[in-house]
mmCIF file of C-alpha atoms and ligand atoms in Angstrom:
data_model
loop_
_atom_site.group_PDB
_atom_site.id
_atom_site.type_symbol
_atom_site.label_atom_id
_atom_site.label_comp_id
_atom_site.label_asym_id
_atom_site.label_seq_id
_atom_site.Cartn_x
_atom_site.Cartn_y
_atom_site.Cartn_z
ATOM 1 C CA UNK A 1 0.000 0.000 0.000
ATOM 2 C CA UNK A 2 1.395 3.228 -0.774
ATOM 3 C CA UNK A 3 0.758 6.070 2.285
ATOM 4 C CA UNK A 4 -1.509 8.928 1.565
ATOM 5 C CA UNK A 5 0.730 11.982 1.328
ATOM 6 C CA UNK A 6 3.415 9.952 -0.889
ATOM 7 C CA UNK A 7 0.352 9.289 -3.357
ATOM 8 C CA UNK A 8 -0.353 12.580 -3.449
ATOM 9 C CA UNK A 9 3.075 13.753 -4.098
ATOM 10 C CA UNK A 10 2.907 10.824 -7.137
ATOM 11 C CA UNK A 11 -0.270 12.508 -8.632
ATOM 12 C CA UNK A 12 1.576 15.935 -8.563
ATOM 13 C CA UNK A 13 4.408 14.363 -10.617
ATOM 14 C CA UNK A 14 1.691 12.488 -12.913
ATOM 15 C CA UNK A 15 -0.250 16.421 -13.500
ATOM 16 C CA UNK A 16 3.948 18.021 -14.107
ATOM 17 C CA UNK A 17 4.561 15.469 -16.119
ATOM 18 C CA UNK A 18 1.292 15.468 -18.414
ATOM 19 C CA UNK A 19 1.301 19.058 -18.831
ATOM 20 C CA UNK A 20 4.941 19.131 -19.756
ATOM 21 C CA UNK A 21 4.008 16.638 -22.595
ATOM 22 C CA UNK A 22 1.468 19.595 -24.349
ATOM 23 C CA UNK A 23 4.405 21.394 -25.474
ATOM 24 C CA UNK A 24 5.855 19.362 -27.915
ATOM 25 C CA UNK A 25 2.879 17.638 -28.849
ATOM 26 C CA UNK A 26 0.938 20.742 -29.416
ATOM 27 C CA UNK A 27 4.197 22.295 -31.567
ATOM 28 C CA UNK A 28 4.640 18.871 -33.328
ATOM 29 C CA UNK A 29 0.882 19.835 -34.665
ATOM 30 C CA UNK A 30 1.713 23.889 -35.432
ATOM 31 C CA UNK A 31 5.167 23.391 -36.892
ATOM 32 C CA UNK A 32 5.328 21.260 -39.751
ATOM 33 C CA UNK A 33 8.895 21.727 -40.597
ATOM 34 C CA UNK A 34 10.022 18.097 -41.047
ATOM 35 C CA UNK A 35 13.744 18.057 -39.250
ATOM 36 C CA UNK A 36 12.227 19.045 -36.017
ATOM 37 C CA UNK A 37 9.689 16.058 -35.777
ATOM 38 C CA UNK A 38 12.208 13.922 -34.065
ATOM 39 C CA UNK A 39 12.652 16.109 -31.799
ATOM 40 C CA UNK A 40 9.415 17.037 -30.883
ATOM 41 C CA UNK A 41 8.311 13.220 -30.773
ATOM 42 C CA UNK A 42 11.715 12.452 -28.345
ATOM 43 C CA UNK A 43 10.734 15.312 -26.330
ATOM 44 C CA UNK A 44 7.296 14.496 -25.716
ATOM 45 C CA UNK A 45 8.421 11.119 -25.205
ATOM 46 C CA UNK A 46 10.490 12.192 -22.244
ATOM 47 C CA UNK A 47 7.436 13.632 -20.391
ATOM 48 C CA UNK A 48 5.152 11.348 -21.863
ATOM 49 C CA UNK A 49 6.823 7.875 -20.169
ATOM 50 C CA UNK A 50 7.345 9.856 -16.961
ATOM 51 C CA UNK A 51 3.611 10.549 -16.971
ATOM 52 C CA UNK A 52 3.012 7.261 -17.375
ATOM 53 C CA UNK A 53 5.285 6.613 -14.878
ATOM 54 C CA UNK A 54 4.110 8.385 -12.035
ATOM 55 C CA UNK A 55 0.350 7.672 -12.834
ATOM 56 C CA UNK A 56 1.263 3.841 -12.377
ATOM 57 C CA UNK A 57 3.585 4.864 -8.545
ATOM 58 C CA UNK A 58 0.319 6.473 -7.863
ATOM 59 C CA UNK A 59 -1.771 3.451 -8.334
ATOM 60 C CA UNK A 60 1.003 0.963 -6.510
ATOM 61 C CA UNK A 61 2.204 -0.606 -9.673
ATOM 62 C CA UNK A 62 5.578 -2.015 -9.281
ATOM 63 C CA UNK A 63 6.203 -0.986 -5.509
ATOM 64 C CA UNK A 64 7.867 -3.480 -3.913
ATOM 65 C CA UNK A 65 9.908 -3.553 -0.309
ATOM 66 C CA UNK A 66 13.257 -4.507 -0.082
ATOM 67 C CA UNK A 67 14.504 -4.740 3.869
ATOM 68 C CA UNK A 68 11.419 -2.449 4.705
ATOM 69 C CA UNK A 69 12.587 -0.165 2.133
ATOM 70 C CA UNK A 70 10.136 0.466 -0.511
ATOM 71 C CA UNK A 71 11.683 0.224 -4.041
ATOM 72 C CA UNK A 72 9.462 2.384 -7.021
ATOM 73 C CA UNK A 73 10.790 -0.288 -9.638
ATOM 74 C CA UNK A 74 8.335 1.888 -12.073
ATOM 75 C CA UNK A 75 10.891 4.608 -10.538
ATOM 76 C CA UNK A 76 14.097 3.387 -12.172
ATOM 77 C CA UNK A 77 12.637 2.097 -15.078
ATOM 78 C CA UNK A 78 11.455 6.009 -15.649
ATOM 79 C CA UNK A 79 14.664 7.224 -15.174
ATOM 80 C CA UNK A 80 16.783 4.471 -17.241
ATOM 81 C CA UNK A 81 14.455 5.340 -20.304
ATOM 82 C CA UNK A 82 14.095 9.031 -20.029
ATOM 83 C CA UNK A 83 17.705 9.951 -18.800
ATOM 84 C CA UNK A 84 18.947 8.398 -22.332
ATOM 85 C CA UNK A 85 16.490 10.340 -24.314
ATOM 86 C CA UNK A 86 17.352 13.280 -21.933
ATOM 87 C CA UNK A 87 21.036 12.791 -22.771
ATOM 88 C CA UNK A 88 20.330 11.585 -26.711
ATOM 89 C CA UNK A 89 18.445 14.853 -26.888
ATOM 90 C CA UNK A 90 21.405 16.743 -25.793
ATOM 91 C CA UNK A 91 23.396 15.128 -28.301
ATOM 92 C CA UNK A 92 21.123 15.635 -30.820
ATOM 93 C CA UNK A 93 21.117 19.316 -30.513
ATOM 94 C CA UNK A 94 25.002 19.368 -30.526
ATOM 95 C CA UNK A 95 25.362 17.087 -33.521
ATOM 96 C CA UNK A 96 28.419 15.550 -31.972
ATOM 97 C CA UNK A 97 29.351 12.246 -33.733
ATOM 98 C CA UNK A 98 28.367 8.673 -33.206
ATOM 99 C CA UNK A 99 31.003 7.653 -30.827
ATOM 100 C CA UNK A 100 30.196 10.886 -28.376
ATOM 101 C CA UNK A 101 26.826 9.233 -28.746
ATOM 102 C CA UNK A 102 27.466 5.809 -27.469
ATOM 103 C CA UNK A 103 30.126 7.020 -24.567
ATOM 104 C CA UNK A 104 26.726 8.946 -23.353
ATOM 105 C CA UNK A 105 24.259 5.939 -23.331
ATOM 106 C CA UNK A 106 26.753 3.751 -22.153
ATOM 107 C CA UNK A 107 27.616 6.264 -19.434
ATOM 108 C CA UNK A 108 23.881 6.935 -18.126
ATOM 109 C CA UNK A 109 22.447 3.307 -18.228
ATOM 110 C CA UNK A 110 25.621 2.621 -16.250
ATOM 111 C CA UNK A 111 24.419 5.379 -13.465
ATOM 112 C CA UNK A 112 20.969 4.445 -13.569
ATOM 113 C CA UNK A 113 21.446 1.023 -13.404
ATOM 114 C CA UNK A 114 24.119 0.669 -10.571
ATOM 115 C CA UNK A 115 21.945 2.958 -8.723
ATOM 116 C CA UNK A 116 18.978 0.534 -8.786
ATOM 117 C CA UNK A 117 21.592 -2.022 -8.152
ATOM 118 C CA UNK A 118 22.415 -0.158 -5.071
ATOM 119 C CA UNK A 119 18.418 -0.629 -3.682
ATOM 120 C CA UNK A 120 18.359 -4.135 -4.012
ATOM 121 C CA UNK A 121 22.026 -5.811 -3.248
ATOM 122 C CA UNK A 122 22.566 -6.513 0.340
ATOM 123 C CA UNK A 123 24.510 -4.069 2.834
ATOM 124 C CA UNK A 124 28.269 -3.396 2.351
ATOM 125 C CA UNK A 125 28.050 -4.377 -1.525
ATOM 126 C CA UNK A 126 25.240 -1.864 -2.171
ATOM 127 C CA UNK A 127 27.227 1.100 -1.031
ATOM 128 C CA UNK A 128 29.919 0.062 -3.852
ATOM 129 C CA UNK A 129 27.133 -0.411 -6.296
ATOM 130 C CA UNK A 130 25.976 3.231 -5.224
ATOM 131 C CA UNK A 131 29.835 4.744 -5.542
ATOM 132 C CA UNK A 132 30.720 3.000 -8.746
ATOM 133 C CA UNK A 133 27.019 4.937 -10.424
ATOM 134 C CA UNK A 134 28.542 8.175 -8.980
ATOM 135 C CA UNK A 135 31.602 7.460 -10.641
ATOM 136 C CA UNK A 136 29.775 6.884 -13.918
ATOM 137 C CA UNK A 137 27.605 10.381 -13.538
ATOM 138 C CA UNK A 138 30.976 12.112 -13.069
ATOM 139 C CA UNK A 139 32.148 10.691 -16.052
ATOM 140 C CA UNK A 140 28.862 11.573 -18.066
ATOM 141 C CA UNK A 141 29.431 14.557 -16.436
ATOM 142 C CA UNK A 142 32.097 15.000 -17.923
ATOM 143 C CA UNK A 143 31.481 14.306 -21.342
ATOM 144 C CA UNK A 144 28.678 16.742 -21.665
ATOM 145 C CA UNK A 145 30.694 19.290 -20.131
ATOM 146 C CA UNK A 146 33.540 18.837 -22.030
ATOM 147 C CA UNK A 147 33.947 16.326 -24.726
ATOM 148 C CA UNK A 148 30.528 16.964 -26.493
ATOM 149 C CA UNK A 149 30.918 20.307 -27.201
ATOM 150 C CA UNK A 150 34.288 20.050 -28.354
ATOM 151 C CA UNK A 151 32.820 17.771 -30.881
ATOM 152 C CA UNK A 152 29.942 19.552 -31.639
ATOM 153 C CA UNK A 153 28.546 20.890 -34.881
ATOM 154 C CA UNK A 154 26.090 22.863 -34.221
ATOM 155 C CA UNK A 155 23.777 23.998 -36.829
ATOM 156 C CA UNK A 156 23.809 27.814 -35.710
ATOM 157 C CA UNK A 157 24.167 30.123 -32.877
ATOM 158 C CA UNK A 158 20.767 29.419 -31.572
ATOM 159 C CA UNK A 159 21.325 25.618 -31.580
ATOM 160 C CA UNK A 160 24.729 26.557 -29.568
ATOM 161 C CA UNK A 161 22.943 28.506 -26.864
ATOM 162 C CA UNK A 162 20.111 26.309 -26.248
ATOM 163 C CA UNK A 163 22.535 23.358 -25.992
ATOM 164 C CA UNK A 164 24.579 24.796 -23.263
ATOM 165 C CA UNK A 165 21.146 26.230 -21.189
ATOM 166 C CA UNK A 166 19.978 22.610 -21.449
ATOM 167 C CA UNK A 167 23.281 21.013 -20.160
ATOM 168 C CA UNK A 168 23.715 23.132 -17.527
ATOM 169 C CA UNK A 169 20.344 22.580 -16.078
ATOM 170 C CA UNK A 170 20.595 18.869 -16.906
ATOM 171 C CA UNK A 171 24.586 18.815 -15.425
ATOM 172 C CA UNK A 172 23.395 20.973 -11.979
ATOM 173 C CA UNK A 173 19.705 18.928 -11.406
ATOM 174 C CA UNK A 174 21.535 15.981 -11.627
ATOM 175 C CA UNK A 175 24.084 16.074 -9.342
ATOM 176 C CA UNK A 176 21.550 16.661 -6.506
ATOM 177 C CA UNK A 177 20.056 13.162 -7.418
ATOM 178 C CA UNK A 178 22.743 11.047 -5.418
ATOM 179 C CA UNK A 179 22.735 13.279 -2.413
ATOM 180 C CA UNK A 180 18.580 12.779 -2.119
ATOM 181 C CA UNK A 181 19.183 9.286 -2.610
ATOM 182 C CA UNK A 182 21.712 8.770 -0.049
ATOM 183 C CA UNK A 183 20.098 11.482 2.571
ATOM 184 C CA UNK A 184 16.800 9.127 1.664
ATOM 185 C CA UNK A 185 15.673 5.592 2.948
ATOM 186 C CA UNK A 186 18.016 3.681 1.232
ATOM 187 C CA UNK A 187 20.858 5.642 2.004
ATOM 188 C CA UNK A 188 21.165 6.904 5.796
ATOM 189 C CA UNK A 189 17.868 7.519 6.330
ATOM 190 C CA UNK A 190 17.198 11.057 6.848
ATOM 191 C CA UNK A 191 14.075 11.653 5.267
ATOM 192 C CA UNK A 192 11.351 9.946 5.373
ATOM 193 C CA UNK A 193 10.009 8.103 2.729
ATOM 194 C CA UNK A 194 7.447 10.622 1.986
ATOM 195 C CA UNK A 195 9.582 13.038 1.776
ATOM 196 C CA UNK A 196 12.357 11.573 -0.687
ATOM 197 C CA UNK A 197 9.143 11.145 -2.810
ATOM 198 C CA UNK A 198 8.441 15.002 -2.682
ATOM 199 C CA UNK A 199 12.061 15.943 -3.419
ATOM 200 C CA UNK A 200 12.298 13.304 -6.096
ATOM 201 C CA UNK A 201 9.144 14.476 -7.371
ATOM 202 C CA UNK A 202 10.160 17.860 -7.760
ATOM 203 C CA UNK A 203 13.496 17.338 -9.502
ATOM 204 C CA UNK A 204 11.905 15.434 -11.813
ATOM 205 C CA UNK A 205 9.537 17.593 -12.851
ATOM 206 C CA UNK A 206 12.302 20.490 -13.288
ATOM 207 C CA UNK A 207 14.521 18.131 -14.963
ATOM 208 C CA UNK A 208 11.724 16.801 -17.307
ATOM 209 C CA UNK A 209 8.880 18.974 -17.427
ATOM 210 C CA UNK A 210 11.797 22.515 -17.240
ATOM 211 C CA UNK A 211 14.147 20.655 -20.022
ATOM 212 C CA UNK A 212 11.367 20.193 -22.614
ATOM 213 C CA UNK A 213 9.836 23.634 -22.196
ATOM 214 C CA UNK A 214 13.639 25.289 -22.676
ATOM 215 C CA UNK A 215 13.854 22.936 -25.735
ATOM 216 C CA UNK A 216 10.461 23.300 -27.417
ATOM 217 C CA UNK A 217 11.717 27.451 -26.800
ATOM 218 C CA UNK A 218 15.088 26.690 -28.776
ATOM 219 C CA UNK A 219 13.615 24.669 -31.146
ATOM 220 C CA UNK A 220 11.152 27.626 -31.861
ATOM 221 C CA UNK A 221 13.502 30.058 -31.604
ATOM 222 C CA UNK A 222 16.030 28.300 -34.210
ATOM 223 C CA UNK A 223 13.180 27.532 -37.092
ATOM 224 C CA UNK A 224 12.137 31.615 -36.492
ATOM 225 C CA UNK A 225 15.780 32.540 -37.472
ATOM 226 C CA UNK A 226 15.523 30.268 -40.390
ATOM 227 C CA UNK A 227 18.588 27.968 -38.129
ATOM 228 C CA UNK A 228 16.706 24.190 -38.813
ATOM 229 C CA UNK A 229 17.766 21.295 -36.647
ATOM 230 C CA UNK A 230 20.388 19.374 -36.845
ATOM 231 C CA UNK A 231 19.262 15.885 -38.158
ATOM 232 C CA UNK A 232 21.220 12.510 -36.748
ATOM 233 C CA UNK A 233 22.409 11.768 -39.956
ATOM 234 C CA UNK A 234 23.694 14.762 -40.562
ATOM 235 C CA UNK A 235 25.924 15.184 -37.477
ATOM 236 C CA UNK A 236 29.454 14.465 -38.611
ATOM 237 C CA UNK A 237 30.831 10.986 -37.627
ATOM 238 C CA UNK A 238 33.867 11.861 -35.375
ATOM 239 C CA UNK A 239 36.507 9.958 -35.220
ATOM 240 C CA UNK A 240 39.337 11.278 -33.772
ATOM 241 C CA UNK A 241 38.296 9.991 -29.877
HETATM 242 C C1 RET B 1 21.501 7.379 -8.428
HETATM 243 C C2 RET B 1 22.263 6.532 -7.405
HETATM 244 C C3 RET B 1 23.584 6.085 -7.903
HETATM 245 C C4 RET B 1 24.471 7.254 -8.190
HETATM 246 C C5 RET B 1 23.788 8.310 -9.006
HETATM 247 C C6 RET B 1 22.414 8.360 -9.161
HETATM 248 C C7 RET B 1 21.885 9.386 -10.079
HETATM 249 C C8 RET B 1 20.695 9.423 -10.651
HETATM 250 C C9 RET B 1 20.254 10.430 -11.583
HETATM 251 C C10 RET B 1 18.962 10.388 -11.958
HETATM 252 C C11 RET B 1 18.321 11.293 -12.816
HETATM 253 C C12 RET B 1 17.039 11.178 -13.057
HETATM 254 C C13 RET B 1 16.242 12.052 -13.824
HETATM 255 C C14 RET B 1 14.946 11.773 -13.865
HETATM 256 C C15 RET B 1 13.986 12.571 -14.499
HETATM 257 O O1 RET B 1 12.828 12.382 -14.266
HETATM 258 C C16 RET B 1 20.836 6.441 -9.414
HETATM 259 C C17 RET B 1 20.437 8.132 -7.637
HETATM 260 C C18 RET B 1 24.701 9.310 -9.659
HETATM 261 C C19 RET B 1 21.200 11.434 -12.094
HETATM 262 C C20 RET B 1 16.788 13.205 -14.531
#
C-alpha cells in the first residue's frame, strides 16, 4: 500500500509530467517543418513515459519492499528510459558524432542502473554499487561538459545557446540526485520516505517537465531565425576519440 501523502506527491508528478508533454505535442501539430519532428516526438516522449510513470507509482504498480525499504521499480525504469532520451536529446542538438553518442548511453544506463543495483544488493556491496554509479555520472558529467561540445557541430548560434542552457540545467539537477538518494531511505535515512518522494518528485519535474519547455523554446527560436535542426544523420561521424 502506498501512504496517503506519498500518493499525493505521485499525482503531482503524474499532472507536471502530463502538462509538460502539451508542449511538444501541441508544436509537433503547429510546426510542420520536417527536421524538427524527431525532436518534438523524443521530447514528448520524455514527459510522456514519466507521466506514465508516475500515474502507475500512484496506483502501486511495481512498488515493492526490499529490507522495509520500498523500491518504485516503475521509478528506475522512468529514469533508465528518459535519462537516455534526456542525454540523446542533448546530443542531438550538438550534432556531436556517433562515438560521443554511445560514450553517453553507455555512461547513463551505467548510473541508472548501478543505482537501482544499489536498492536491491545486500549491505556493504550496495554502497559500492551506489559509488561505482557516482563514478559513472561524473564521467557523463564529464562528457557533456567537455567532450561533447568540443565535438559539436552545431547547426547555428541558436542551436549553440540552447545546448549549453539545457546542459547546464541537466549537469546541476543531476548532481543533486545522489545526495537525495543517499540522505533518503536507502541511504542513511534522513528523510522519510514521503519526503524523498516530494524531493524526487520535484526534480523530476524540473529536470523533465523545465528541459522540454527550454527545448520546445530553442527549437522555436532556431526555425524563427531560419537555423533548422540538426538531423542525426547529418551530425558528422567523429573519429578522432
Ligand atoms: C543514483 C544513485 C547512484 C548514483 C547516481 C544516481 C543518479 C541518478 C540520476 C537520476 C536522474 C534522473 C532524472 C529523472 C527525471 O525524471 C541512481 C540516484 C549518480 C542522475 C533526470
Amino acid at each position: 500500500m502506498v501512504e496517503t501523502t506519498t500518493t499525493t506527491w505521485l499525482w503531482l508528478g503524474f499532472a507536471g509530467m502530463a502538462l509538460g508533454t502539451v508542449p511538444p505535442l501541441w508544436q509537433l501539430v503547429a510546426d510542420r517543418a520536417p527536421e524538427r519532428r524527431g525532436h518534438y516526438l523524443a521530447l514528448a516522449g520524455i514527459t510522456g513515459v514519466a507521466a506514465v510513470a508516475y500515474g502507475g507509482m500512484a496506483l502501486g504498480v511495481g512498488t515493492v519492499a526490499v529490507d522495509g525499504r520500498p523500491l518504485y521499480t516503475l521509478r528506475y525504469a522512468d529514469w533508465l528510459v528518459t535519462t537516455l532520451l534526456l542525454v540523446g536529446y542533448l546530443w542531438l542538438v550538438a550534432g556531436a558524432g556517433r562515438r560521443a553518442l554511445a560514450r553517453l548511453l553507455v555512461l547513463d544506463a551505467a548510473v541508472i542502473l548501478l543505482g537501482t543495483a544499489a536498492v536491491v544488493l545486500p549491505d556493504p556491496v550496495r554502497f559500492v554499487a551506489f559509488a561505482l554509479g557516482g563514478l559513472a555520472f561524473l564521467g557523463l558529467a564529464r562528457e557533456l561538459v567537455v567532450t561533447v561540445p568540443r565535438r559539436a557541430a552545431f547547426a547555428g548560434p541558436v542551436a549553440a545557446a540552447t545546448f549549453e542552457k539545457l546542459r547546464n540545467v541537466t549537469v546541476v539537477l543531476w548532481a543533486l540526485y545522489p545526495v537525495v538518494w543517499l540522505l533518503g531511505p536507502a541511504g542513511v535515512g534522513v528523510l522519510l520516505p514521503a519526503t524523498e518522494v516530494l524531493v524526487f518528485v520535484y526534480l523530476d519535474v524540473v529536470a523533465k517537465a523545465g528541459f522540454v519547455v527550454l527545448a520546445v523554446n530553442g527549437l522555436a527560436a532556431a526555425g524563427s531565425v531560419g537555423e533548422g535542426a540538426p538531423a542525426a544523420d547529418e551530425a558528422p561521424a567523429s573519429t578522432a576519440d
